[in-house]
Amino acid sequence: MEESWDPATAGVISLPSGRLVRGRGLRHPLPTGPEPAFAVHLLGGPPPPVGWESRWVRWPDFRLPTDRAAARAVLEEAWDRAAAERVEVACRGGRGRTGTALACLAVLDGVPAAEAVAFVRRAYHPKAVETPWQRRYVLGFTGR
């Protein structure tokens, strides 16, 4: 990563390993600063085109991924790539699905599943992970 993201920048979460991941809502303008090298789009329909590599996880608003195995594979790829690249996780609003995915990345990074939602709410947004089923999804997510 030639230029690192500053964790103090809005939306950038620093995982315990030091990996940085930016969460955001696609309905908001692209933040200033370096563009990601890789993005995960958590949407019910196809994402808008971007100028960097991305993966789409079909994930309707306020719900869970339609294919949980595929979602896990994409989240594992994002976690792996965050060790050396700028990674972004985004849904439409930037809280529920994005927060849930960030909590899953925290679990992959070693945060106990029972503590991952609180970790993301402290580090990213106090209203991240919006629904009871999203919280249960994180609780059932396992590390590697």
JSON list of C-alpha atoms in Angstrom, two decimals:
[
{"chain": "A", "resi": 1, "resn": "MET", "atom": "CA", "xyz": [0.00, 0.00, 0.00]},
{"chain": "A", "resi": 2, "resn": "GLU", "atom": "CA", "xyz": [1.84, 3.10, -1.20]},
{"chain": "A", "resi": 3, "resn": "GLU", "atom": "CA", "xyz": [-0.22, 5.53, 0.87]},
{"chain": "A", "resi": 4, "resn": "SER", "atom": "CA", "xyz": [-1.99, 4.39, 4.03]},
{"chain": "A", "resi": 5, "resn": "TRP", "atom": "CA", "xyz": [-5.46, 5.38, 5.11]},
{"chain": "A", "resi": 6, "resn": "ASP", "atom": "CA", "xyz": [-5.71, 7.38, 8.28]},
{"chain": "A", "resi": 7, "resn": "PRO", "atom": "CA", "xyz": [-7.98, 5.59, 10.79]},
{"chain": "A", "resi": 8, "resn": "ALA", "atom": "CA", "xyz": [-9.07, 9.00, 12.05]},
{"chain": "A", "resi": 9, "resn": "THR", "atom": "CA", "xyz": [-10.65, 9.61, 8.63]},
{"chain": "A", "resi": 10, "resn": "ALA", "atom": "CA", "xyz": [-14.40, 9.08, 8.75]},
{"chain": "A", "resi": 11, "resn": "GLY", "atom": "CA", "xyz": [-15.36, 5.54, 7.87]},
{"chain": "A", "resi": 12, "resn": "VAL", "atom": "CA", "xyz": [-11.94, 3.91, 8.19]},
{"chain": "A", "resi": 13, "resn": "ILE", "atom": "CA", "xyz": [-11.88, 1.19, 10.81]},
{"chain": "A", "resi": 14, "resn": "SER", "atom": "CA", "xyz": [-8.63, -0.20, 12.19]},
{"chain": "A", "resi": 15, "resn": "LEU", "atom": "CA", "xyz": [-8.89, -3.91, 13.00]},
{"chain": "A", "resi": 16, "resn": "PRO", "atom": "CA", "xyz": [-6.81, -5.32, 15.86]},
{"chain": "A", "resi": 17, "resn": "SER", "atom": "CA", "xyz": [-4.22, -6.66, 13.38]},
{"chain": "A", "resi": 18, "resn": "GLY", "atom": "CA", "xyz": [-3.72, -3.16, 11.99]},
{"chain": "A", "resi": 19, "resn": "ARG", "atom": "CA", "xyz": [-5.62, -3.86, 8.79]},
{"chain": "A", "resi": 20, "resn": "LEU", "atom": "CA", "xyz": [-7.59, -0.80, 7.68]},
{"chain": "A", "resi": 21, "resn": "VAL", "atom": "CA", "xyz": [-10.99, -1.09, 6.00]},
{"chain": "A", "resi": 22, "resn": "ARG", "atom": "CA", "xyz": [-13.19, 1.80, 4.93]},
{"chain": "A", "resi": 23, "resn": "GLY", "atom": "CA", "xyz": [-16.93, 1.44, 5.37]},
{"chain": "A", "resi": 24, "resn": "ARG", "atom": "CA", "xyz": [-19.29, 3.79, 3.57]},
{"chain": "A", "resi": 25, "resn": "GLY", "atom": "CA", "xyz": [-22.71, 4.38, 2.13]},
{"chain": "A", "resi": 26, "resn": "LEU", "atom": "CA", "xyz": [-22.87, 4.47, -1.65]},
{"chain": "A", "resi": 27, "resn": "ARG", "atom": "CA", "xyz": [-25.59, 7.11, -1.57]},
{"chain": "A", "resi": 28, "resn": "HIS", "atom": "CA", "xyz": [-22.99, 9.53, -0.19]},
{"chain": "A", "resi": 29, "resn": "PRO", "atom": "CA", "xyz": [-20.22, 11.09, -2.29]},
{"chain": "A", "resi": 30, "resn": "LEU", "atom": "CA", "xyz": [-16.93, 9.27, -2.50]},
{"chain": "A", "resi": 31, "resn": "PRO", "atom": "CA", "xyz": [-14.77, 10.41, 0.43]},
{"chain": "A", "resi": 32, "resn": "THR", "atom": "CA", "xyz": [-11.64, 12.41, -0.26]},
{"chain": "A", "resi": 33, "resn": "GLY", "atom": "CA", "xyz": [-8.36, 10.57, -0.12]},
{"chain": "A", "resi": 34, "resn": "PRO", "atom": "CA", "xyz": [-6.99, 7.56, -1.93]},
{"chain": "A", "resi": 35, "resn": "GLU", "atom": "CA", "xyz": [-9.38, 5.27, -3.77]},
{"chain": "A", "resi": 36, "resn": "PRO", "atom": "CA", "xyz": [-9.68, 1.65, -2.69]},
{"chain": "A", "resi": 37, "resn": "ALA", "atom": "CA", "xyz": [-7.94, -1.10, -4.62]},
{"chain": "A", "resi": 38, "resn": "PHE", "atom": "CA", "xyz": [-10.80, -3.48, -3.82]},
{"chain": "A", "resi": 39, "resn": "ALA", "atom": "CA", "xyz": [-14.42, -3.01, -2.77]},
{"chain": "A", "resi": 40, "resn": "VAL", "atom": "CA", "xyz": [-17.21, -5.22, -1.49]},
{"chain": "A", "resi": 41, "resn": "HIS", "atom": "CA", "xyz": [-20.68, -3.99, -2.44]},
{"chain": "A", "resi": 42, "resn": "LEU", "atom": "CA", "xyz": [-23.51, -5.29, -0.27]},
{"chain": "A", "resi": 43, "resn": "LEU", "atom": "CA", "xyz": [-26.65, -4.55, -2.25]},
{"chain": "A", "resi": 44, "resn": "GLY", "atom": "CA", "xyz": [-29.96, -6.12, -3.28]},
{"chain": "A", "resi": 45, "resn": "GLY", "atom": "CA", "xyz": [-29.26, -5.25, -6.92]},
{"chain": "A", "resi": 46, "resn": "PRO", "atom": "CA", "xyz": [-26.21, -4.71, -9.11]},
{"chain": "A", "resi": 47, "resn": "PRO", "atom": "CA", "xyz": [-23.80, -2.03, -7.82]},
{"chain": "A", "resi": 48, "resn": "PRO", "atom": "CA", "xyz": [-22.82, 1.10, -9.71]},
{"chain": "A", "resi": 49, "resn": "PRO", "atom": "CA", "xyz": [-19.64, 0.84, -11.77]},
{"chain": "A", "resi": 50, "resn": "VAL", "atom": "CA", "xyz": [-16.41, 1.81, -10.02]},
{"chain": "A", "resi": 51, "resn": "GLY", "atom": "CA", "xyz": [-12.87, 2.34, -11.24]},
{"chain": "A", "resi": 52, "resn": "TRP", "atom": "CA", "xyz": [-11.36, -0.41, -9.07]},
{"chain": "A", "resi": 53, "resn": "GLU", "atom": "CA", "xyz": [-11.83, -4.12, -8.56]},
{"chain": "A", "resi": 54, "resn": "SER", "atom": "CA", "xyz": [-15.02, -5.02, -6.70]},
{"chain": "A", "resi": 55, "resn": "ARG", "atom": "CA", "xyz": [-17.24, -7.91, -5.70]},
{"chain": "A", "resi": 56, "resn": "TRP", "atom": "CA", "xyz": [-21.00, -7.80, -5.37]},
{"chain": "A", "resi": 57, "resn": "VAL", "atom": "CA", "xyz": [-22.71, -9.68, -2.55]},
{"chain": "A", "resi": 58, "resn": "ARG", "atom": "CA", "xyz": [-26.46, -9.84, -3.07]},
{"chain": "A", "resi": 59, "resn": "TRP", "atom": "CA", "xyz": [-27.69, -8.56, 0.28]},
{"chain": "A", "resi": 60, "resn": "PRO", "atom": "CA", "xyz": [-31.11, -6.86, 0.46]},
{"chain": "A", "resi": 61, "resn": "ASP", "atom": "CA", "xyz": [-31.48, -3.85, 2.75]},
{"chain": "A", "resi": 62, "resn": "PHE", "atom": "CA", "xyz": [-32.17, -4.74, 6.42]},
{"chain": "A", "resi": 63, "resn": "ARG", "atom": "CA", "xyz": [-31.67, -8.44, 5.64]},
{"chain": "A", "resi": 64, "resn": "LEU", "atom": "CA", "xyz": [-28.88, -10.99, 5.30]},
{"chain": "A", "resi": 65, "resn": "PRO", "atom": "CA", "xyz": [-26.83, -12.16, 2.31]},
{"chain": "A", "resi": 66, "resn": "THR", "atom": "CA", "xyz": [-28.83, -14.36, -0.04]},
{"chain": "A", "resi": 67, "resn": "ASP", "atom": "CA", "xyz": [-25.85, -16.75, -0.40]},
{"chain": "A", "resi": 68, "resn": "ARG", "atom": "CA", "xyz": [-24.02, -16.96, 2.91]},
{"chain": "A", "resi": 69, "resn": "ALA", "atom": "CA", "xyz": [-21.19, -19.14, 1.60]},
{"chain": "A", "resi": 70, "resn": "ALA", "atom": "CA", "xyz": [-20.47, -16.67, -1.21]},
{"chain": "A", "resi": 71, "resn": "ALA", "atom": "CA", "xyz": [-20.65, -13.76, 1.25]},
{"chain": "A", "resi": 72, "resn": "ARG", "atom": "CA", "xyz": [-18.15, -15.46, 3.54]},
{"chain": "A", "resi": 73, "resn": "ALA", "atom": "CA", "xyz": [-15.75, -16.09, 0.64]},
{"chain": "A", "resi": 74, "resn": "VAL", "atom": "CA", "xyz": [-15.90, -12.42, -0.40]},
{"chain": "A", "resi": 75, "resn": "LEU", "atom": "CA", "xyz": [-15.41, -11.23, 3.19]},
{"chain": "A", "resi": 76, "resn": "GLU", "atom": "CA", "xyz": [-12.42, -13.55, 3.60]},
{"chain": "A", "resi": 77, "resn": "GLU", "atom": "CA", "xyz": [-10.97, -12.14, 0.37]},
{"chain": "A", "resi": 78, "resn": "ALA", "atom": "CA", "xyz": [-11.51, -8.59, 1.66]},
{"chain": "A", "resi": 79, "resn": "TRP", "atom": "CA", "xyz": [-9.82, -9.45, 4.98]},
{"chain": "A", "resi": 80, "resn": "ASP", "atom": "CA", "xyz": [-6.86, -11.07, 3.19]},
{"chain": "A", "resi": 81, "resn": "ARG", "atom": "CA", "xyz": [-6.44, -8.14, 0.82]},
{"chain": "A", "resi": 82, "resn": "ALA", "atom": "CA", "xyz": [-6.71, -5.55, 3.62]},
{"chain": "A", "resi": 83, "resn": "ALA", "atom": "CA", "xyz": [-3.30, -6.73, 4.84]},
{"chain": "A", "resi": 84, "resn": "ALA", "atom": "CA", "xyz": [-1.65, -4.99, 1.88]},
{"chain": "A", "resi": 85, "resn": "GLU", "atom": "CA", "xyz": [-4.32, -3.07, -0.05]},
{"chain": "A", "resi": 86, "resn": "ARG", "atom": "CA", "xyz": [-6.95, -0.39, 0.53]},
{"chain": "A", "resi": 87, "resn": "VAL", "atom": "CA", "xyz": [-10.28, -2.18, 0.96]},
{"chain": "A", "resi": 88, "resn": "GLU", "atom": "CA", "xyz": [-13.75, -0.67, 1.12]},
{"chain": "A", "resi": 89, "resn": "VAL", "atom": "CA", "xyz": [-17.03, -2.25, 2.26]},
{"chain": "A", "resi": 90, "resn": "ALA", "atom": "CA", "xyz": [-20.17, -0.43, 1.18]},
{"chain": "A", "resi": 91, "resn": "CYS", "atom": "CA", "xyz": [-23.94, -0.72, 1.11]},
{"chain": "A", "resi": 92, "resn": "ARG", "atom": "CA", "xyz": [-26.49, 1.96, 0.22]},
{"chain": "A", "resi": 93, "resn": "GLY", "atom": "CA", "xyz": [-26.61, 3.71, 3.61]},
{"chain": "A", "resi": 94, "resn": "GLY", "atom": "CA", "xyz": [-23.34, 2.52, 5.16]},
{"chain": "A", "resi": 95, "resn": "ARG", "atom": "CA", "xyz": [-24.65, 1.23, 8.51]},
{"chain": "A", "resi": 96, "resn": "GLY", "atom": "CA", "xyz": [-26.59, -2.03, 8.62]},
{"chain": "A", "resi": 97, "resn": "ARG", "atom": "CA", "xyz": [-25.07, -4.27, 5.96]},
{"chain": "A", "resi": 98, "resn": "THR", "atom": "CA", "xyz": [-21.75, -2.45, 6.01]},
{"chain": "A", "resi": 99, "resn": "GLY", "atom": "CA", "xyz": [-21.59, -2.62, 9.81]},
{"chain": "A", "resi": 100, "resn": "THR", "atom": "CA", "xyz": [-22.49, -6.30, 9.74]},
{"chain": "A", "resi": 101, "resn": "ALA", "atom": "CA", "xyz": [-19.75, -7.05, 7.20]},
{"chain": "A", "resi": 102, "resn": "LEU", "atom": "CA", "xyz": [-17.22, -5.00, 9.21]},
{"chain": "A", "resi": 103, "resn": "ALA", "atom": "CA", "xyz": [-18.17, -6.98, 12.33]},
{"chain": "A", "resi": 104, "resn": "CYS", "atom": "CA", "xyz": [-17.58, -10.20, 10.38]},
{"chain": "A", "resi": 105, "resn": "LEU", "atom": "CA", "xyz": [-14.17, -8.89, 9.29]},
{"chain": "A", "resi": 106, "resn": "ALA", "atom": "CA", "xyz": [-13.44, -8.15, 12.95]},
{"chain": "A", "resi": 107, "resn": "VAL", "atom": "CA", "xyz": [-14.29, -11.79, 13.78]},
{"chain": "A", "resi": 108, "resn": "LEU", "atom": "CA", "xyz": [-11.91, -12.95, 11.03]},
{"chain": "A", "resi": 109, "resn": "ASP", "atom": "CA", "xyz": [-9.33, -10.65, 12.62]},
{"chain": "A", "resi": 110, "resn": "GLY", "atom": "CA", "xyz": [-9.69, -12.34, 16.02]},
{"chain": "A", "resi": 111, "resn": "VAL", "atom": "CA", "xyz": [-12.39, -10.31, 17.78]},
{"chain": "A", "resi": 112, "resn": "PRO", "atom": "CA", "xyz": [-14.75, -12.75, 19.55]},
{"chain": "A", "resi": 113, "resn": "ALA", "atom": "CA", "xyz": [-18.11, -12.87, 17.73]},
{"chain": "A", "resi": 114, "resn": "ALA", "atom": "CA", "xyz": [-19.93, -11.88, 20.93]},
{"chain": "A", "resi": 115, "resn": "GLU", "atom": "CA", "xyz": [-17.88, -8.64, 21.03]},
{"chain": "A", "resi": 116, "resn": "ALA", "atom": "CA", "xyz": [-17.70, -7.82, 17.30]},
{"chain": "A", "resi": 117, "resn": "VAL", "atom": "CA", "xyz": [-20.84, -5.66, 17.07]},
{"chain": "A", "resi": 118, "resn": "ALA", "atom": "CA", "xyz": [-19.75, -3.52, 20.03]},
{"chain": "A", "resi": 119, "resn": "PHE", "atom": "CA", "xyz": [-16.26, -3.24, 18.52]},
{"chain": "A", "resi": 120, "resn": "VAL", "atom": "CA", "xyz": [-17.65, -1.96, 15.21]},
{"chain": "A", "resi": 121, "resn": "ARG", "atom": "CA", "xyz": [-20.05, 0.43, 16.93]},
{"chain": "A", "resi": 122, "resn": "ARG", "atom": "CA", "xyz": [-17.13, 1.95, 18.83]},
{"chain": "A", "resi": 123, "resn": "ALA", "atom": "CA", "xyz": [-14.69, 2.02, 15.92]},
{"chain": "A", "resi": 124, "resn": "TYR", "atom": "CA", "xyz": [-17.00, 2.77, 12.97]},
{"chain": "A", "resi": 125, "resn": "HIS", "atom": "CA", "xyz": [-20.53, 3.97, 13.76]},
{"chain": "A", "resi": 126, "resn": "PRO", "atom": "CA", "xyz": [-22.67, 3.76, 16.92]},
{"chain": "A", "resi": 127, "resn": "LYS", "atom": "CA", "xyz": [-25.67, 2.51, 14.90]},
{"chain": "A", "resi": 128, "resn": "ALA", "atom": "CA", "xyz": [-23.82, -0.09, 12.83]},
{"chain": "A", "resi": 129, "resn": "VAL", "atom": "CA", "xyz": [-25.52, -3.49, 12.54]},
{"chain": "A", "resi": 130, "resn": "GLU", "atom": "CA", "xyz": [-29.16, -2.43, 12.51]},
{"chain": "A", "resi": 131, "resn": "THR", "atom": "CA", "xyz": [-31.32, -5.52, 12.96]},
{"chain": "A", "resi": 132, "resn": "PRO", "atom": "CA", "xyz": [-31.55, -8.44, 15.40]},
{"chain": "A", "resi": 133, "resn": "TRP", "atom": "CA", "xyz": [-30.92, -10.94, 12.57]},
{"chain": "A", "resi": 134, "resn": "GLN", "atom": "CA", "xyz": [-27.80, -9.03, 11.50]},
{"chain": "A", "resi": 135, "resn": "ARG", "atom": "CA", "xyz": [-26.53, -9.28, 15.11]},
{"chain": "A", "resi": 136, "resn": "ARG", "atom": "CA", "xyz": [-27.31, -13.03, 15.12]},
{"chain": "A", "resi": 137, "resn": "TYR", "atom": "CA", "xyz": [-25.49, -13.41, 11.79]},
{"chain": "A", "resi": 138, "resn": "VAL", "atom": "CA", "xyz": [-22.35, -11.90, 13.36]},
{"chain": "A", "resi": 139, "resn": "LEU", "atom": "CA", "xyz": [-22.74, -14.12, 16.44]},
{"chain": "A", "resi": 140, "resn": "GLY", "atom": "CA", "xyz": [-22.79, -17.17, 14.18]},
{"chain": "A", "resi": 141, "resn": "PHE", "atom": "CA", "xyz": [-19.82, -16.00, 12.09]},
{"chain": "A", "resi": 142, "resn": "THR", "atom": "CA", "xyz": [-16.62, -17.86, 12.92]},
{"chain": "A", "resi": 143, "resn": "GLY", "atom": "CA", "xyz": [-12.97, -16.95, 12.55]},
{"chain": "A", "resi": 144, "resn": "ARG", "atom": "CA", "xyz": [-10.60, -18.92, 10.39]}
]
